[in-house]
């Protein structure tokens, strides 16, 4: 996700710095996508107005907590999904009660956490732009902070997608549950979008 979204934002003209626990991998990713630079996690956390957390969901709260000072006052986008495979399909590892985004907000209380970019496979973010059947991809997001919401909408729009605000961070649990449902349908060979027809497409009563 760091490479896919970072690459899309770099192409869109944003100043992107890749931070990583492994400096070699961070440098490799930055060079591959043409990012402005690379460095440590602290370097990346202190670089821009918006920080994308692109690590496994189980590691994200502790990582964000360790960077809380650097993240204060910044928009922190959580694109993670905490899923475990089961015989019935992927299930939320959080139990569906405390979303990962809320955990990150607790770990860095002075940051402005946003849940976004968690519903699509990483390959979708490599499309320029992500358009399907002539319609730009909608990107749902949840945010409590007005400036963080505006910054997220700017990033969404800049890569040719349509922002889809879904309420405050308390509703992030619904986005994470939707990811579990959609991924389960994809794994079963189904098309999730066919389950959501437009009301306008229904015949009048």
PDB file of C-alpha atoms in Angstrom, residues 28-200:
ATOM      1  CA  UNK A  28      14.064   0.738  -2.793  1.00  0.00           C
ATOM      2  CA  UNK A  29      10.368   1.642  -2.607  1.00  0.00           C
ATOM      3  CA  UNK A  30      11.078   5.363  -2.887  1.00  0.00           C
ATOM      4  CA  UNK A  31      13.232   4.873  -5.973  1.00  0.00           C
ATOM      5  CA  UNK A  32      10.679   2.565  -7.593  1.00  0.00           C
ATOM      6  CA  UNK A  33       7.828   5.067  -7.311  1.00  0.00           C
ATOM      7  CA  UNK A  34       9.902   8.207  -7.818  1.00  0.00           C
ATOM      8  CA  UNK A  35       9.190   9.558  -4.336  1.00  0.00           C
ATOM      9  CA  UNK A  36      10.906  12.684  -3.104  1.00  0.00           C
ATOM     10  CA  UNK A  37      12.847  10.819  -0.469  1.00  0.00           C
ATOM     11  CA  UNK A  38      13.087   8.109   2.144  1.00  0.00           C
ATOM     12  CA  UNK A  39      14.180   7.720   5.729  1.00  0.00           C
ATOM     13  CA  UNK A  40      13.314   6.308   9.104  1.00  0.00           C
ATOM     14  CA  UNK A  41       9.790   6.104  10.470  1.00  0.00           C
ATOM     15  CA  UNK A  42      10.493   9.203  12.544  1.00  0.00           C
ATOM     16  CA  UNK A  43      11.692  11.047   9.428  1.00  0.00           C
ATOM     17  CA  UNK A  44       8.528  10.153   7.533  1.00  0.00           C
ATOM     18  CA  UNK A  45       6.226  10.908  10.471  1.00  0.00           C
ATOM     19  CA  UNK A  46       7.662  14.389  10.745  1.00  0.00           C
ATOM     20  CA  UNK A  47       7.791  15.151   7.030  1.00  0.00           C
ATOM     21  CA  UNK A  48       4.325  15.919   5.731  1.00  0.00           C
ATOM     22  CA  UNK A  49       0.878  17.057   6.763  1.00  0.00           C
ATOM     23  CA  UNK A  50      -0.561  13.585   6.089  1.00  0.00           C
ATOM     24  CA  UNK A  51       0.903  10.257   7.173  1.00  0.00           C
ATOM     25  CA  UNK A  52      -0.222   6.915   5.698  1.00  0.00           C
ATOM     26  CA  UNK A  53       0.098   3.974   8.087  1.00  0.00           C
ATOM     27  CA  UNK A  54       0.827   1.035   5.784  1.00  0.00           C
ATOM     28  CA  UNK A  55       1.848  -1.760   8.141  1.00  0.00           C
ATOM     29  CA  UNK A  56       0.066  -4.927   9.334  1.00  0.00           C
ATOM     30  CA  UNK A  57      -2.965  -3.991  11.430  1.00  0.00           C
ATOM     31  CA  UNK A  58      -1.732  -5.929  14.458  1.00  0.00           C
ATOM     32  CA  UNK A  59       1.436  -3.816  14.559  1.00  0.00           C
ATOM     33  CA  UNK A  60      -0.138  -0.463  13.786  1.00  0.00           C
ATOM     34  CA  UNK A  61      -1.262   0.715  17.272  1.00  0.00           C
ATOM     35  CA  UNK A  62       2.119   0.107  18.899  1.00  0.00           C
ATOM     36  CA  UNK A  63       3.960   1.679  15.961  1.00  0.00           C
ATOM     37  CA  UNK A  64       1.739   4.751  15.945  1.00  0.00           C
ATOM     38  CA  UNK A  65       2.082   5.037  19.713  1.00  0.00           C
ATOM     39  CA  UNK A  66       5.859   5.071  19.409  1.00  0.00           C
ATOM     40  CA  UNK A  67       5.581   7.987  16.957  1.00  0.00           C
ATOM     41  CA  UNK A  68       2.848   9.867  18.826  1.00  0.00           C
ATOM     42  CA  UNK A  69       4.982  12.938  19.428  1.00  0.00           C
ATOM     43  CA  UNK A  70       5.881  13.304  15.760  1.00  0.00           C
ATOM     44  CA  UNK A  71       2.282  12.702  14.664  1.00  0.00           C
ATOM     45  CA  UNK A  72       0.717  15.361  16.900  1.00  0.00           C
ATOM     46  CA  UNK A  73      -1.442  17.733  14.866  1.00  0.00           C
ATOM     47  CA  UNK A  74      -1.037  15.677  11.669  1.00  0.00           C
ATOM     48  CA  UNK A  75      -3.556  13.696   9.650  1.00  0.00           C
ATOM     49  CA  UNK A  76      -2.902   9.960  10.042  1.00  0.00           C
ATOM     50  CA  UNK A  77      -4.604   7.719   7.485  1.00  0.00           C
ATOM     51  CA  UNK A  78      -5.271   4.133   8.518  1.00  0.00           C
ATOM     52  CA  UNK A  79      -5.646   1.849   5.488  1.00  0.00           C
ATOM     53  CA  UNK A  80      -5.315  -1.411   7.425  1.00  0.00           C
ATOM     54  CA  UNK A  81      -7.670  -4.371   7.727  1.00  0.00           C
ATOM     55  CA  UNK A  82      -7.406  -6.639  10.756  1.00  0.00           C
ATOM     56  CA  UNK A  83      -8.613  -9.901   9.218  1.00  0.00           C
ATOM     57  CA  UNK A  84      -8.060 -13.583   9.944  1.00  0.00           C
ATOM     58  CA  UNK A  85      -9.014 -16.399   7.539  1.00  0.00           C
ATOM     59  CA  UNK A  86     -11.640 -18.888   8.700  1.00  0.00           C
ATOM     60  CA  UNK A  87     -13.662 -21.647   7.069  1.00  0.00           C
ATOM     61  CA  UNK A  88     -16.494 -19.124   6.704  1.00  0.00           C
ATOM     62  CA  UNK A  89     -14.261 -16.502   5.103  1.00  0.00           C
ATOM     63  CA  UNK A  90     -12.220 -13.632   6.544  1.00  0.00           C
ATOM     64  CA  UNK A  91     -13.284 -12.413   9.982  1.00  0.00           C
ATOM     65  CA  UNK A  92     -12.407  -9.235  11.857  1.00  0.00           C
ATOM     66  CA  UNK A  93      -9.654  -9.866  14.356  1.00  0.00           C
ATOM     67  CA  UNK A  94     -10.969  -6.946  16.425  1.00  0.00           C
ATOM     68  CA  UNK A  95     -14.335  -8.616  16.939  1.00  0.00           C
ATOM     69  CA  UNK A  96     -15.934  -5.703  15.134  1.00  0.00           C
ATOM     70  CA  UNK A  97     -16.145  -3.620  18.311  1.00  0.00           C
ATOM     71  CA  UNK A  98     -13.017  -1.476  18.463  1.00  0.00           C
ATOM     72  CA  UNK A  99     -11.849  -0.529  14.966  1.00  0.00           C
ATOM     73  CA  UNK A 100      -8.134  -0.327  14.287  1.00  0.00           C
ATOM     74  CA  UNK A 101      -8.576   3.352  13.461  1.00  0.00           C
ATOM     75  CA  UNK A 102      -9.938   4.003  16.962  1.00  0.00           C
ATOM     76  CA  UNK A 103      -6.989   2.093  18.441  1.00  0.00           C
ATOM     77  CA  UNK A 104      -4.604   4.355  16.516  1.00  0.00           C
ATOM     78  CA  UNK A 105      -6.441   7.432  17.770  1.00  0.00           C
ATOM     79  CA  UNK A 106      -5.985   6.154  21.302  1.00  0.00           C
ATOM     80  CA  UNK A 107      -2.290   5.483  20.724  1.00  0.00           C
ATOM     81  CA  UNK A 108      -1.690   8.990  19.329  1.00  0.00           C
ATOM     82  CA  UNK A 109      -4.395  11.178  20.897  1.00  0.00           C
ATOM     83  CA  UNK A 110      -3.038  14.423  19.443  1.00  0.00           C
ATOM     84  CA  UNK A 111      -3.094  13.108  15.866  1.00  0.00           C
ATOM     85  CA  UNK A 112      -6.153  13.295  13.583  1.00  0.00           C
ATOM     86  CA  UNK A 113      -6.828   9.713  12.501  1.00  0.00           C
ATOM     87  CA  UNK A 114      -8.818   8.935   9.347  1.00  0.00           C
ATOM     88  CA  UNK A 115      -9.975   5.525   8.114  1.00  0.00           C
ATOM     89  CA  UNK A 116      -9.642   5.338   4.329  1.00  0.00           C
ATOM     90  CA  UNK A 117      -8.307   3.314   1.386  1.00  0.00           C
ATOM     91  CA  UNK A 118      -9.029  -0.041   3.073  1.00  0.00           C
ATOM     92  CA  UNK A 119     -11.713  -1.460   0.761  1.00  0.00           C
ATOM     93  CA  UNK A 120      -9.755  -2.118  -2.438  1.00  0.00           C
ATOM     94  CA  UNK A 121      -6.992  -4.536  -3.324  1.00  0.00           C
ATOM     95  CA  UNK A 122      -3.574  -2.921  -3.549  1.00  0.00           C
ATOM     96  CA  UNK A 123      -3.554  -3.373  -7.343  1.00  0.00           C
ATOM     97  CA  UNK A 124      -6.464  -0.942  -7.740  1.00  0.00           C
ATOM     98  CA  UNK A 125      -4.319   1.952  -6.531  1.00  0.00           C
ATOM     99  CA  UNK A 126      -1.840   1.367  -9.368  1.00  0.00           C
ATOM    100  CA  UNK A 127      -4.481   2.301 -11.973  1.00  0.00           C
ATOM    101  CA  UNK A 128      -4.205   5.792 -13.456  1.00  0.00           C
ATOM    102  CA  UNK A 129      -6.974   6.656 -12.687  1.00  0.00           C
ATOM    103  CA  UNK A 130      -9.083   3.965 -10.968  1.00  0.00           C
ATOM    104  CA  UNK A 131     -12.192   4.181 -13.169  1.00  0.00           C
ATOM    105  CA  UNK A 132     -14.733   1.407 -13.692  1.00  0.00           C
ATOM    106  CA  UNK A 133     -17.517   1.372 -16.291  1.00  0.00           C
ATOM    107  CA  UNK A 134     -16.753   5.038 -16.893  1.00  0.00           C
ATOM    108  CA  UNK A 135     -17.240   5.991 -13.230  1.00  0.00           C
ATOM    109  CA  UNK A 136     -14.383   7.121 -10.943  1.00  0.00           C
ATOM    110  CA  UNK A 137     -13.795   4.878  -7.938  1.00  0.00           C
ATOM    111  CA  UNK A 138     -15.456   6.112  -4.746  1.00  0.00           C
ATOM    112  CA  UNK A 139     -13.232   6.060  -1.671  1.00  0.00           C
ATOM    113  CA  UNK A 140     -15.198   5.921   1.601  1.00  0.00           C
ATOM    114  CA  UNK A 141     -13.560   7.480   4.631  1.00  0.00           C
ATOM    115  CA  UNK A 142     -14.343   8.233   8.282  1.00  0.00           C
ATOM    116  CA  UNK A 143     -12.920  11.237  10.113  1.00  0.00           C
ATOM    117  CA  UNK A 144     -13.641  13.337  13.191  1.00  0.00           C
ATOM    118  CA  UNK A 145     -11.498  16.339  12.298  1.00  0.00           C
ATOM    119  CA  UNK A 146     -12.567  18.773   9.554  1.00  0.00           C
ATOM    120  CA  UNK A 147      -9.046  19.599   8.371  1.00  0.00           C
ATOM    121  CA  UNK A 148      -8.096  15.917   8.298  1.00  0.00           C
ATOM    122  CA  UNK A 149     -11.205  15.153   6.263  1.00  0.00           C
ATOM    123  CA  UNK A 150     -10.326  17.937   3.810  1.00  0.00           C
ATOM    124  CA  UNK A 151      -6.738  16.695   3.468  1.00  0.00           C
ATOM    125  CA  UNK A 152      -7.977  13.160   2.833  1.00  0.00           C
ATOM    126  CA  UNK A 153     -10.441  14.379   0.208  1.00  0.00           C
ATOM    127  CA  UNK A 154      -7.601  16.229  -1.538  1.00  0.00           C
ATOM    128  CA  UNK A 155      -5.535  13.037  -1.716  1.00  0.00           C
ATOM    129  CA  UNK A 156      -8.524  11.038  -2.964  1.00  0.00           C
ATOM    130  CA  UNK A 157      -9.478  13.564  -5.644  1.00  0.00           C
ATOM    131  CA  UNK A 158      -5.905  14.063  -6.813  1.00  0.00           C
ATOM    132  CA  UNK A 159      -5.672  10.450  -8.010  1.00  0.00           C
ATOM    133  CA  UNK A 160      -8.944  10.631  -9.933  1.00  0.00           C
ATOM    134  CA  UNK A 161     -11.253   9.130  -7.301  1.00  0.00           C
ATOM    135  CA  UNK A 162     -14.382  10.464  -5.613  1.00  0.00           C
ATOM    136  CA  UNK A 163     -14.411  11.121  -1.852  1.00  0.00           C
ATOM    137  CA  UNK A 164     -17.254   9.368  -0.026  1.00  0.00           C
ATOM    138  CA  UNK A 165     -17.548  10.678   3.555  1.00  0.00           C
ATOM    139  CA  UNK A 166     -19.075   8.080   5.866  1.00  0.00           C
ATOM    140  CA  UNK A 167     -19.222   9.926   9.169  1.00  0.00           C
ATOM    141  CA  UNK A 168     -16.959  10.114  12.178  1.00  0.00           C
ATOM    142  CA  UNK A 169     -14.321   7.712  13.373  1.00  0.00           C
ATOM    143  CA  UNK A 170     -16.886   5.760  15.399  1.00  0.00           C
ATOM    144  CA  UNK A 171     -18.185   4.484  12.053  1.00  0.00           C
ATOM    145  CA  UNK A 172     -14.762   3.176  11.040  1.00  0.00           C
ATOM    146  CA  UNK A 173     -15.854  -0.208  12.387  1.00  0.00           C
ATOM    147  CA  UNK A 174     -18.384  -0.355   9.557  1.00  0.00           C
ATOM    148  CA  UNK A 175     -15.700   0.286   6.944  1.00  0.00           C
ATOM    149  CA  UNK A 176     -13.550  -2.466   8.431  1.00  0.00           C
ATOM    150  CA  UNK A 177     -16.522  -4.867   8.522  1.00  0.00           C
ATOM    151  CA  UNK A 178     -17.369  -3.961   4.920  1.00  0.00           C
ATOM    152  CA  UNK A 179     -13.826  -4.912   3.917  1.00  0.00           C
ATOM    153  CA  UNK A 180     -14.249  -8.324   5.561  1.00  0.00           C
ATOM    154  CA  UNK A 181     -17.532  -8.851   3.722  1.00  0.00           C
ATOM    155  CA  UNK A 182     -16.232  -7.684   0.349  1.00  0.00           C
ATOM    156  CA  UNK A 183     -13.011  -9.694   0.533  1.00  0.00           C
ATOM    157  CA  UNK A 184     -15.002 -12.774   1.517  1.00  0.00           C
ATOM    158  CA  UNK A 185     -17.222 -12.340  -1.531  1.00  0.00           C
ATOM    159  CA  UNK A 186     -14.199 -11.886  -3.823  1.00  0.00           C
ATOM    160  CA  UNK A 187     -12.602 -15.038  -2.445  1.00  0.00           C
ATOM    161  CA  UNK A 188     -15.863 -16.875  -3.130  1.00  0.00           C
ATOM    162  CA  UNK A 189     -15.794 -15.707  -6.754  1.00  0.00           C
ATOM    163  CA  UNK A 190     -18.574 -13.145  -6.350  1.00  0.00           C
ATOM    164  CA  UNK A 191     -18.756  -9.458  -7.311  1.00  0.00           C
ATOM    165  CA  UNK A 192     -19.595  -7.296  -4.268  1.00  0.00           C
ATOM    166  CA  UNK A 193     -20.688  -4.320  -6.379  1.00  0.00           C
ATOM    167  CA  UNK A 194     -23.553  -6.315  -7.865  1.00  0.00           C
ATOM    168  CA  UNK A 195     -25.095  -6.455  -4.380  1.00  0.00           C
ATOM    169  CA  UNK A 196     -25.474  -2.653  -4.266  1.00  0.00           C
ATOM    170  CA  UNK A 197     -27.646  -1.474  -7.205  1.00  0.00           C
ATOM    171  CA  UNK A 198     -28.595   2.180  -7.366  1.00  0.00           C
ATOM    172  CA  UNK A 199     -32.110   2.909  -6.089  1.00  0.00           C
ATOM    173  CA  UNK A 200     -32.664   4.910  -9.291  1.00  0.00           C
TER     174      UNK A 200
END
